[in-house]
mmCIF file with all atom_site columns, C-alpha atoms in Angstrom:
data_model
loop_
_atom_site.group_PDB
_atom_site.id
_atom_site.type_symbol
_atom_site.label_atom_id
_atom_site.label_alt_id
_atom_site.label_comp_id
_atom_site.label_asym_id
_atom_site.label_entity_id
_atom_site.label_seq_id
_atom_site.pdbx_PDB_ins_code
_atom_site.Cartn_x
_atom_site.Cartn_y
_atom_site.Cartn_z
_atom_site.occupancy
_atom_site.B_iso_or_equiv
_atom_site.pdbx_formal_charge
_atom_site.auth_seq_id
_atom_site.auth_comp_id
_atom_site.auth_asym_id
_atom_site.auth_atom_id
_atom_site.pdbx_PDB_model_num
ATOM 1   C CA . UNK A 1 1   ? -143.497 268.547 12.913 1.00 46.00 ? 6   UNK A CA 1
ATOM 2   C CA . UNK A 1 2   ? -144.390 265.681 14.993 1.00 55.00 ? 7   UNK A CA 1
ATOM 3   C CA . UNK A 1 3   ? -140.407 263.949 14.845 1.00 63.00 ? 8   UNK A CA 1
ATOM 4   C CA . UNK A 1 4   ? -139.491 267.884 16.478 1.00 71.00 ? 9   UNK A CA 1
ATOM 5   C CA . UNK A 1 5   ? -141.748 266.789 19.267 1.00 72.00 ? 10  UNK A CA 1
ATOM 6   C CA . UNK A 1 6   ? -140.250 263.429 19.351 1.00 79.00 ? 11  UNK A CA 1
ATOM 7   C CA . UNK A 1 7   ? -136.351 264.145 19.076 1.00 84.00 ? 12  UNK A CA 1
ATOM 8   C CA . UNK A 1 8   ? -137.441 266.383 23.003 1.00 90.00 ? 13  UNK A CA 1
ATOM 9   C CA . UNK A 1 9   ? -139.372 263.343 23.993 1.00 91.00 ? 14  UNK A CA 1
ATOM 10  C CA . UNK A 1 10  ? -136.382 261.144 23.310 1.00 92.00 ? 15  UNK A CA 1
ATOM 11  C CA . UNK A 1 11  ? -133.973 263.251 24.666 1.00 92.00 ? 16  UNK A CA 1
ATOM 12  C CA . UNK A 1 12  ? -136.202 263.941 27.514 1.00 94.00 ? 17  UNK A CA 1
ATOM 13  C CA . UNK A 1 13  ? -136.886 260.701 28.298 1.00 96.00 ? 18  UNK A CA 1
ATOM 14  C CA . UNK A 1 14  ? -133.205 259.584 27.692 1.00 96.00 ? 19  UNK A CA 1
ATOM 15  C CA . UNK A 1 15  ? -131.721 262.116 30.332 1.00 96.00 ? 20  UNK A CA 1
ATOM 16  C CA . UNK A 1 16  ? -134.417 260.773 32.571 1.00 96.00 ? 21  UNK A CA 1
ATOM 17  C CA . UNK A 1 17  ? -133.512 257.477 32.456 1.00 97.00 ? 22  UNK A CA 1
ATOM 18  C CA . UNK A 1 18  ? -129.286 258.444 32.966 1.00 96.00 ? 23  UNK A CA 1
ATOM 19  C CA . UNK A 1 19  ? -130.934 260.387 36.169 1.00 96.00 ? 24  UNK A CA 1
ATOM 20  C CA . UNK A 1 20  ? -132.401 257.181 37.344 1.00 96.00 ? 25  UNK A CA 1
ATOM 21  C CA . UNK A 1 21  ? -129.107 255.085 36.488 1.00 95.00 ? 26  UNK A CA 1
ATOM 22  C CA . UNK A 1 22  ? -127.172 257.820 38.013 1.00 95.00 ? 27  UNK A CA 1
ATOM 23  C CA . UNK A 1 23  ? -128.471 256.726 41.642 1.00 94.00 ? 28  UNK A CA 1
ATOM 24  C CA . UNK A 1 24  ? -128.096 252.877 41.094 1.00 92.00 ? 29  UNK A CA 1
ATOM 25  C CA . UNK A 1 25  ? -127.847 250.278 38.480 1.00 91.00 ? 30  UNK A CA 1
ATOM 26  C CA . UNK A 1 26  ? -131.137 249.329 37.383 1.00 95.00 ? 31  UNK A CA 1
ATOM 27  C CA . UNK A 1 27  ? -132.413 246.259 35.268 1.00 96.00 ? 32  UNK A CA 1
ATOM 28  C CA . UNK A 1 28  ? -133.560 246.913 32.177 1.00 96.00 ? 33  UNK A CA 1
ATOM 29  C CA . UNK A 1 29  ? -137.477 245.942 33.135 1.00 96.00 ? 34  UNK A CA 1
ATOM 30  C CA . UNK A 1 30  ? -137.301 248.306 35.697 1.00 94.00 ? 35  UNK A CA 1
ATOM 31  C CA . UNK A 1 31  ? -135.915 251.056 34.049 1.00 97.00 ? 36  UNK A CA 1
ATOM 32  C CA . UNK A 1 32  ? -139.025 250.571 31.880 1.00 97.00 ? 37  UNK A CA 1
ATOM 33  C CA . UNK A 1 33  ? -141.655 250.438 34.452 1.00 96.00 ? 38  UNK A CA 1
ATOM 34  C CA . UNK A 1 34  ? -140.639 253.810 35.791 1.00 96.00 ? 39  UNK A CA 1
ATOM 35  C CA . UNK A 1 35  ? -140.523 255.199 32.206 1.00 97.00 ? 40  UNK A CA 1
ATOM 36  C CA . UNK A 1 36  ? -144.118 254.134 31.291 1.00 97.00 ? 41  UNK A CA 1
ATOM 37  C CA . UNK A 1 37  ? -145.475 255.495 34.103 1.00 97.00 ? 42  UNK A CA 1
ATOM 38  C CA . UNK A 1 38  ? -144.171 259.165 33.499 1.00 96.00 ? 43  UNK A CA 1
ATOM 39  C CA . UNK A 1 39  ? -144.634 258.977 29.988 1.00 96.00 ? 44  UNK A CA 1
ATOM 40  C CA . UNK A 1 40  ? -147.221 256.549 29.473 1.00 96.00 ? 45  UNK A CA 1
ATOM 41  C CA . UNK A 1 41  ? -147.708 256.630 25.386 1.00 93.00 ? 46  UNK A CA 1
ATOM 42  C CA . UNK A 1 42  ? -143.753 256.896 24.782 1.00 95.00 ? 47  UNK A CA 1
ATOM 43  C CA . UNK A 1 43  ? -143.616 253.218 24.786 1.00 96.00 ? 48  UNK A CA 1
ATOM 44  C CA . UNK A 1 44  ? -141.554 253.004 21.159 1.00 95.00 ? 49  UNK A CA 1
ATOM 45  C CA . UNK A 1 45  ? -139.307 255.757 22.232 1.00 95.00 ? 50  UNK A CA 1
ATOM 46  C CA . UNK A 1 46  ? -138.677 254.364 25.608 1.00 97.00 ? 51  UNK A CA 1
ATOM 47  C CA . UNK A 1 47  ? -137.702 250.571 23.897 1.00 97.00 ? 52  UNK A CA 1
ATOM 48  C CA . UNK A 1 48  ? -135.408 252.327 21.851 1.00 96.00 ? 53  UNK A CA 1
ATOM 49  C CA . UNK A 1 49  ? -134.081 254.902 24.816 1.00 96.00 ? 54  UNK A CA 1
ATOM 50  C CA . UNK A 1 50  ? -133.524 251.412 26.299 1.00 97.00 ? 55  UNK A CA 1
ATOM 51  C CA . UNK A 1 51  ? -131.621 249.849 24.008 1.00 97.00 ? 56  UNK A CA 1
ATOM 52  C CA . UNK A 1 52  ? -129.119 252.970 23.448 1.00 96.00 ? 57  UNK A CA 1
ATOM 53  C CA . UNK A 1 53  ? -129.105 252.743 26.910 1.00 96.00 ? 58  UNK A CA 1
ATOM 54  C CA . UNK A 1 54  ? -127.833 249.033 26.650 1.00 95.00 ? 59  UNK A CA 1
ATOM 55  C CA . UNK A 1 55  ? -124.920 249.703 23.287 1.00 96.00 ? 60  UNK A CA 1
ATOM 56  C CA . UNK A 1 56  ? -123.913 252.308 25.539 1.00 94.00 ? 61  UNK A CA 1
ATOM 57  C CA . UNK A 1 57  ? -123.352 249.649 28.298 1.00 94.00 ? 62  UNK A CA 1
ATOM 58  C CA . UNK A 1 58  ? -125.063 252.208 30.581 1.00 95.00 ? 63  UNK A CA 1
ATOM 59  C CA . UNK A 1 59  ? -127.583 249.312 31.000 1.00 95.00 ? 64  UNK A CA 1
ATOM 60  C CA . UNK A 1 60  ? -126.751 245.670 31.302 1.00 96.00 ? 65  UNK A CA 1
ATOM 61  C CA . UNK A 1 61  ? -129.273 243.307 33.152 1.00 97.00 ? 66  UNK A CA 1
ATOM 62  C CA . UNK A 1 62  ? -125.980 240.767 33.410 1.00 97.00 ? 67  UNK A CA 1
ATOM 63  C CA . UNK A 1 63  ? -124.403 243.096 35.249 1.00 96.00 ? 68  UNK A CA 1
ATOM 64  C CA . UNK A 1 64  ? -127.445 244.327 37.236 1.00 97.00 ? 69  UNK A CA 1
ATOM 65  C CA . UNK A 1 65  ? -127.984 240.561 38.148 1.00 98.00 ? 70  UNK A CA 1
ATOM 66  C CA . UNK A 1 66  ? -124.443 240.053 39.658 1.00 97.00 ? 71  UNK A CA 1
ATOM 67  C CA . UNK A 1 67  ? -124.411 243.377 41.078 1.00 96.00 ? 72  UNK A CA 1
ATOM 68  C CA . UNK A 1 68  ? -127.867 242.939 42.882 1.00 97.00 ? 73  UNK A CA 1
ATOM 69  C CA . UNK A 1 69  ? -127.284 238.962 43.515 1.00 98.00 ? 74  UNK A CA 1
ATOM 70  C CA . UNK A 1 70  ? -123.970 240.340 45.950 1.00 97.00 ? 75  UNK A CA 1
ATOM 71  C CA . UNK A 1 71  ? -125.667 242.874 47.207 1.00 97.00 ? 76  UNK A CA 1
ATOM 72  C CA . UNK A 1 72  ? -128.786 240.950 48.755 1.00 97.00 ? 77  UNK A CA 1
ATOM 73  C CA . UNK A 1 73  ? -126.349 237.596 49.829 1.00 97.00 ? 78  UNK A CA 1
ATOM 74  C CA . UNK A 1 74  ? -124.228 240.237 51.863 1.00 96.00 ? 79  UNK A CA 1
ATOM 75  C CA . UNK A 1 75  ? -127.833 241.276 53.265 1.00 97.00 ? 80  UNK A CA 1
ATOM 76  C CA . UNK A 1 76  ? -127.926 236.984 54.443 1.00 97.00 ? 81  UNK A CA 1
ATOM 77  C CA . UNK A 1 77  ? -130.539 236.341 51.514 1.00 98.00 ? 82  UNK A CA 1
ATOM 78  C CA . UNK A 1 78  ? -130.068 233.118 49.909 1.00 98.00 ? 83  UNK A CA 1
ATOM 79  C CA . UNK A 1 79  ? -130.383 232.049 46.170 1.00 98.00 ? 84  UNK A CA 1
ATOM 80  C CA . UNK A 1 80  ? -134.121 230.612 45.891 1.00 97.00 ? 85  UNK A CA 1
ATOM 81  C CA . UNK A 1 81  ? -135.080 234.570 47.203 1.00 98.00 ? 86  UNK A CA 1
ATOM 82  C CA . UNK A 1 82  ? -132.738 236.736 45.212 1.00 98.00 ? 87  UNK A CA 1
ATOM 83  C CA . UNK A 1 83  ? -133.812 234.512 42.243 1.00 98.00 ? 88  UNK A CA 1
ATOM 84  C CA . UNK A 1 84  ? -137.280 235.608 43.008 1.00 98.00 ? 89  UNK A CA 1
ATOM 85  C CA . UNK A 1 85  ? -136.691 238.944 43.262 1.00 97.00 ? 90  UNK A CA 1
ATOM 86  C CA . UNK A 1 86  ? -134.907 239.435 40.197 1.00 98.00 ? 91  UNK A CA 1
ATOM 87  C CA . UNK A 1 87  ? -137.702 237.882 38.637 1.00 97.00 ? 92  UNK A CA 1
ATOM 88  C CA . UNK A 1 88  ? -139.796 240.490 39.834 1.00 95.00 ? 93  UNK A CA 1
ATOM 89  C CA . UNK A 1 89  ? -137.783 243.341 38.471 1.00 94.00 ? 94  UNK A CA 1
ATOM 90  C CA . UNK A 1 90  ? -138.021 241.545 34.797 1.00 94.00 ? 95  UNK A CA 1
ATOM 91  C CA . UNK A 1 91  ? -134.539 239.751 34.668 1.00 97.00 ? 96  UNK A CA 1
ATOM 92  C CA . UNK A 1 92  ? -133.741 237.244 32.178 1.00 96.00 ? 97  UNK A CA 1
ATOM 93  C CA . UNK A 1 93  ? -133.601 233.507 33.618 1.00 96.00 ? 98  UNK A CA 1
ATOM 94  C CA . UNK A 1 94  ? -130.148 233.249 31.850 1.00 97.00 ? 99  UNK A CA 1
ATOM 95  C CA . UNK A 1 95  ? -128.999 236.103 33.279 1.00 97.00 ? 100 UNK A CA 1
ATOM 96  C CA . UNK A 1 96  ? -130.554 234.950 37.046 1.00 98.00 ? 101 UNK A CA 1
ATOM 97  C CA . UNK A 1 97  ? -129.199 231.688 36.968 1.00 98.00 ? 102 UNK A CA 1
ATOM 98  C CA . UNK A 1 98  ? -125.518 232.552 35.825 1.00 98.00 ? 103 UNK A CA 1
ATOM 99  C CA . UNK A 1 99  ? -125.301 235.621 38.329 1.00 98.00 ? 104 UNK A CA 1
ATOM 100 C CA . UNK A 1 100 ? -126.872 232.978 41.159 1.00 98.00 ? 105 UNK A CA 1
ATOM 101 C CA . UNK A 1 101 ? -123.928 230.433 40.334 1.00 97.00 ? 106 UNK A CA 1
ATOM 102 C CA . UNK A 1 102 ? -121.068 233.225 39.960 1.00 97.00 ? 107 UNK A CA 1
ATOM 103 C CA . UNK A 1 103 ? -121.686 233.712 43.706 1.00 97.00 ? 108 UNK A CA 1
ATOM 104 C CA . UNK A 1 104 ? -118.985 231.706 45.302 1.00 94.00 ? 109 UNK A CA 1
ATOM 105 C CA . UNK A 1 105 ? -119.991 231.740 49.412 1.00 94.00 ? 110 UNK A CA 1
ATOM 106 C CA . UNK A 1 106 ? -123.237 230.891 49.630 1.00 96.00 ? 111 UNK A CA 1
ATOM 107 C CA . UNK A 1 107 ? -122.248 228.153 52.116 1.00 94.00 ? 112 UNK A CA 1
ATOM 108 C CA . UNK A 1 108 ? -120.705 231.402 54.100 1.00 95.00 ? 113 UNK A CA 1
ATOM 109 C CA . UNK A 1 109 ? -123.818 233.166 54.331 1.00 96.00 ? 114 UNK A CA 1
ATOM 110 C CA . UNK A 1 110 ? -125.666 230.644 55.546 1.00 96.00 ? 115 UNK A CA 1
ATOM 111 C CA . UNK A 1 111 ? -123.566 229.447 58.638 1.00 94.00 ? 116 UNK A CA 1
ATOM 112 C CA . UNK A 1 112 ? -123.247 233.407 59.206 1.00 95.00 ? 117 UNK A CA 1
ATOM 113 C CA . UNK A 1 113 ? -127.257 233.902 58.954 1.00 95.00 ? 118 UNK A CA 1
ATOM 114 C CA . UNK A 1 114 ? -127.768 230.647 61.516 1.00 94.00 ? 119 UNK A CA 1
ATOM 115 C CA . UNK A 1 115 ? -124.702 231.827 63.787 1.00 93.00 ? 120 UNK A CA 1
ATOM 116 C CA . UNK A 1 116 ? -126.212 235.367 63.941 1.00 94.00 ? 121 UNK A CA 1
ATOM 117 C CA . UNK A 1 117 ? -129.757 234.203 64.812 1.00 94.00 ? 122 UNK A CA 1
ATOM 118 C CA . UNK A 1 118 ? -128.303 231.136 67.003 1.00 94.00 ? 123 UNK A CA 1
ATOM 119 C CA . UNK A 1 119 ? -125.476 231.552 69.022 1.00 87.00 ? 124 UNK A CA 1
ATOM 120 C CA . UNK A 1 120 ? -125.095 227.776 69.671 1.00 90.00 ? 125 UNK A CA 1
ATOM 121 C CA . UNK A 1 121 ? -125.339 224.712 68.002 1.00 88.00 ? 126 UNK A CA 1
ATOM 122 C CA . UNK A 1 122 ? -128.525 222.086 69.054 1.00 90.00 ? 127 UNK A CA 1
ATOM 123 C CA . UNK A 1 123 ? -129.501 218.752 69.222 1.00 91.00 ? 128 UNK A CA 1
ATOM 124 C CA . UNK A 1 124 ? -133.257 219.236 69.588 1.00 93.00 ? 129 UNK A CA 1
ATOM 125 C CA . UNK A 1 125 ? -135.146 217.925 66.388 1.00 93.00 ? 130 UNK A CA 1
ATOM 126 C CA . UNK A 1 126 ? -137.893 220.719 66.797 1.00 95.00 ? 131 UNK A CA 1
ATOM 127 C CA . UNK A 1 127 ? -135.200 223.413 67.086 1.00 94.00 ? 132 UNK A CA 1
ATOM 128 C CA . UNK A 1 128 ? -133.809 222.070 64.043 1.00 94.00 ? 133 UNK A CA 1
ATOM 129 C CA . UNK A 1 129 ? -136.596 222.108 62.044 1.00 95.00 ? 134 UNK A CA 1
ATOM 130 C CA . UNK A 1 130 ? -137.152 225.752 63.067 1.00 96.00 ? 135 UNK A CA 1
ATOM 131 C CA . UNK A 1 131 ? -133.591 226.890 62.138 1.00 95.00 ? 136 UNK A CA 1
ATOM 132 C CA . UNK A 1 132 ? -134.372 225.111 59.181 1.00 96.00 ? 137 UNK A CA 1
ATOM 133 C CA . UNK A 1 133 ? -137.485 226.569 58.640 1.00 96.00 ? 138 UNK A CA 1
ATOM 134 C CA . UNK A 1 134 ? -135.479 229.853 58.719 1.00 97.00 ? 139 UNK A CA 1
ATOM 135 C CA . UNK A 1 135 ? -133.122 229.494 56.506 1.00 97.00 ? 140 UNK A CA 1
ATOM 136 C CA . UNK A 1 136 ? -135.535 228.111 53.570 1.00 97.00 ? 141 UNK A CA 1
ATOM 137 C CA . UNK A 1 137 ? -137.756 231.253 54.085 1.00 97.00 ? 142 UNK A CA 1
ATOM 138 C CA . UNK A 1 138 ? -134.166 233.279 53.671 1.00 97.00 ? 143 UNK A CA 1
ATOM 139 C CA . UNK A 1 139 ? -134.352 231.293 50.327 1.00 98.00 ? 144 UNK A CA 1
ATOM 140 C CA . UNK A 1 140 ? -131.670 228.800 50.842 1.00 97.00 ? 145 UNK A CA 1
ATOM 141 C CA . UNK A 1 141 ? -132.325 225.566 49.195 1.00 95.00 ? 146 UNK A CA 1
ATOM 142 C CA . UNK A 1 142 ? -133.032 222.058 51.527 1.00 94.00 ? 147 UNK A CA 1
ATOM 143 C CA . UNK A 1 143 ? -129.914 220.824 49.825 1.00 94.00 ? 148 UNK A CA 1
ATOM 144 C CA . UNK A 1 144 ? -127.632 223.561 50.967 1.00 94.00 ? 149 UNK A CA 1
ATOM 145 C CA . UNK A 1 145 ? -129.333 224.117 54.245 1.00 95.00 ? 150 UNK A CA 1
ATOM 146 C CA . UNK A 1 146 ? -129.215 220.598 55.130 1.00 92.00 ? 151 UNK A CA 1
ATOM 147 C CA . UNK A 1 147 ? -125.486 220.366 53.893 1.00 90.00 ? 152 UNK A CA 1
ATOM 148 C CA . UNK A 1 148 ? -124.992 222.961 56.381 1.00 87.00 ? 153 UNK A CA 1
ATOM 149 C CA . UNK A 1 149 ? -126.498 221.298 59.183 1.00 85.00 ? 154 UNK A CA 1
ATOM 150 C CA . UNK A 1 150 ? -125.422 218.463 58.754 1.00 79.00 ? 155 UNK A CA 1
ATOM 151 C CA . UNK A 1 151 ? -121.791 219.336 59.152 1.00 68.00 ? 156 UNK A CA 1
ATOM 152 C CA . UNK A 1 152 ? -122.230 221.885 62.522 1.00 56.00 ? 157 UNK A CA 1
#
C-alpha cells in the first residue's frame, strides 16, 4: 500500500531532518531547501515533517533568529547584514526584526569592528568617509555608525 511507502518516507525523511538539526539549529526554510533537494516529490510529507518538527520545539525560526543574530554580531556583522541574511535562509520579518532589537550591544560591536580595523582615531574627512564606508558595508545603519563617530 502506498501509506506503507509513505509512513518510511516520513520517518525517513524525519530522522533526516533531526540529523541535520543535530549539527546546528536551522531555520525552518532551510531545513526545507535541503529536504526538497534529497527528496524532491516529498514536498507534503516534508511540510508536515516540518511542522512536527516545530510542536516538538526541535524547530523554532524565533529561536534560530536570536541564535544566528548573536552569532554573526560576535563575528562584527551589523543589523542591516544579518537582517539580510536571515532573509535569505526564509525567516519571518517578525521574527528578524524582534531577534535584531533583542540584541543589546550593537553600539559595542561597532566601536570594536572600527578599533580592530583602526587603531586610532582621525580627523581626516576622506578617512572618515572610508571608515564609514566600512562599517555600512558590515551592515550598520548611517544612524548608528554616525552616532558612533560622532562621539570618538
Amino acid at each position: 500500500s502506498t501509506s506503507g511507502m509513505n509512513d518510511d518516507l516520513s520517518s525517513l525523511i524525519y530522522n533526516k531532518s533531526l540529523d541535520l538539526i543535530s549539527r546546528r539549529e536551522h531555520s525552518r526554510g532551510e531545513l526545507y531547501i535541503k529536504l526538497i533537494k534529497r527528496y524532491p516529490d516529498a514536498q507534503e510529507l516534508i511540510n508536515e515533517t516540518l511542522d512536527k518538527l516545530n510542536i516538538n520545539k526541535l524547530l523554532n525560526d524565533a529561536r534560530f533568529a536570536e541564535m544566528y543574530v548573536i552569532a554573526r554580531a560576535k563575528k562584527g556583522f551589523g543589523p542591516q547584514r544579518i537582517k539580510m541574511e536571515l532573509q535569505q535562509k526564509q525567516v519571518g520579518s517578525i521574527e528578524i526584526a524582534d531577534a535584531i532589537d533583542a540584541f543589546e550591544g550593537w553600539d559595542e560591536i561597532l566601536r570594536h569592528e572600527l578599533e580592530k580595523k583602526y587603531k586610532q582615531p582621525t580627523e581626516d574627512f576622506k578617512e572618515i568617509m572610508k571608515r564609514k564606508q566600512f562599517l555600512y558595508n558590515r551592515g550598520f545603519s548611517q544612524a548608528q555608525i554616525e552616532s558612533v563617530l560622532d562621539q570618538s
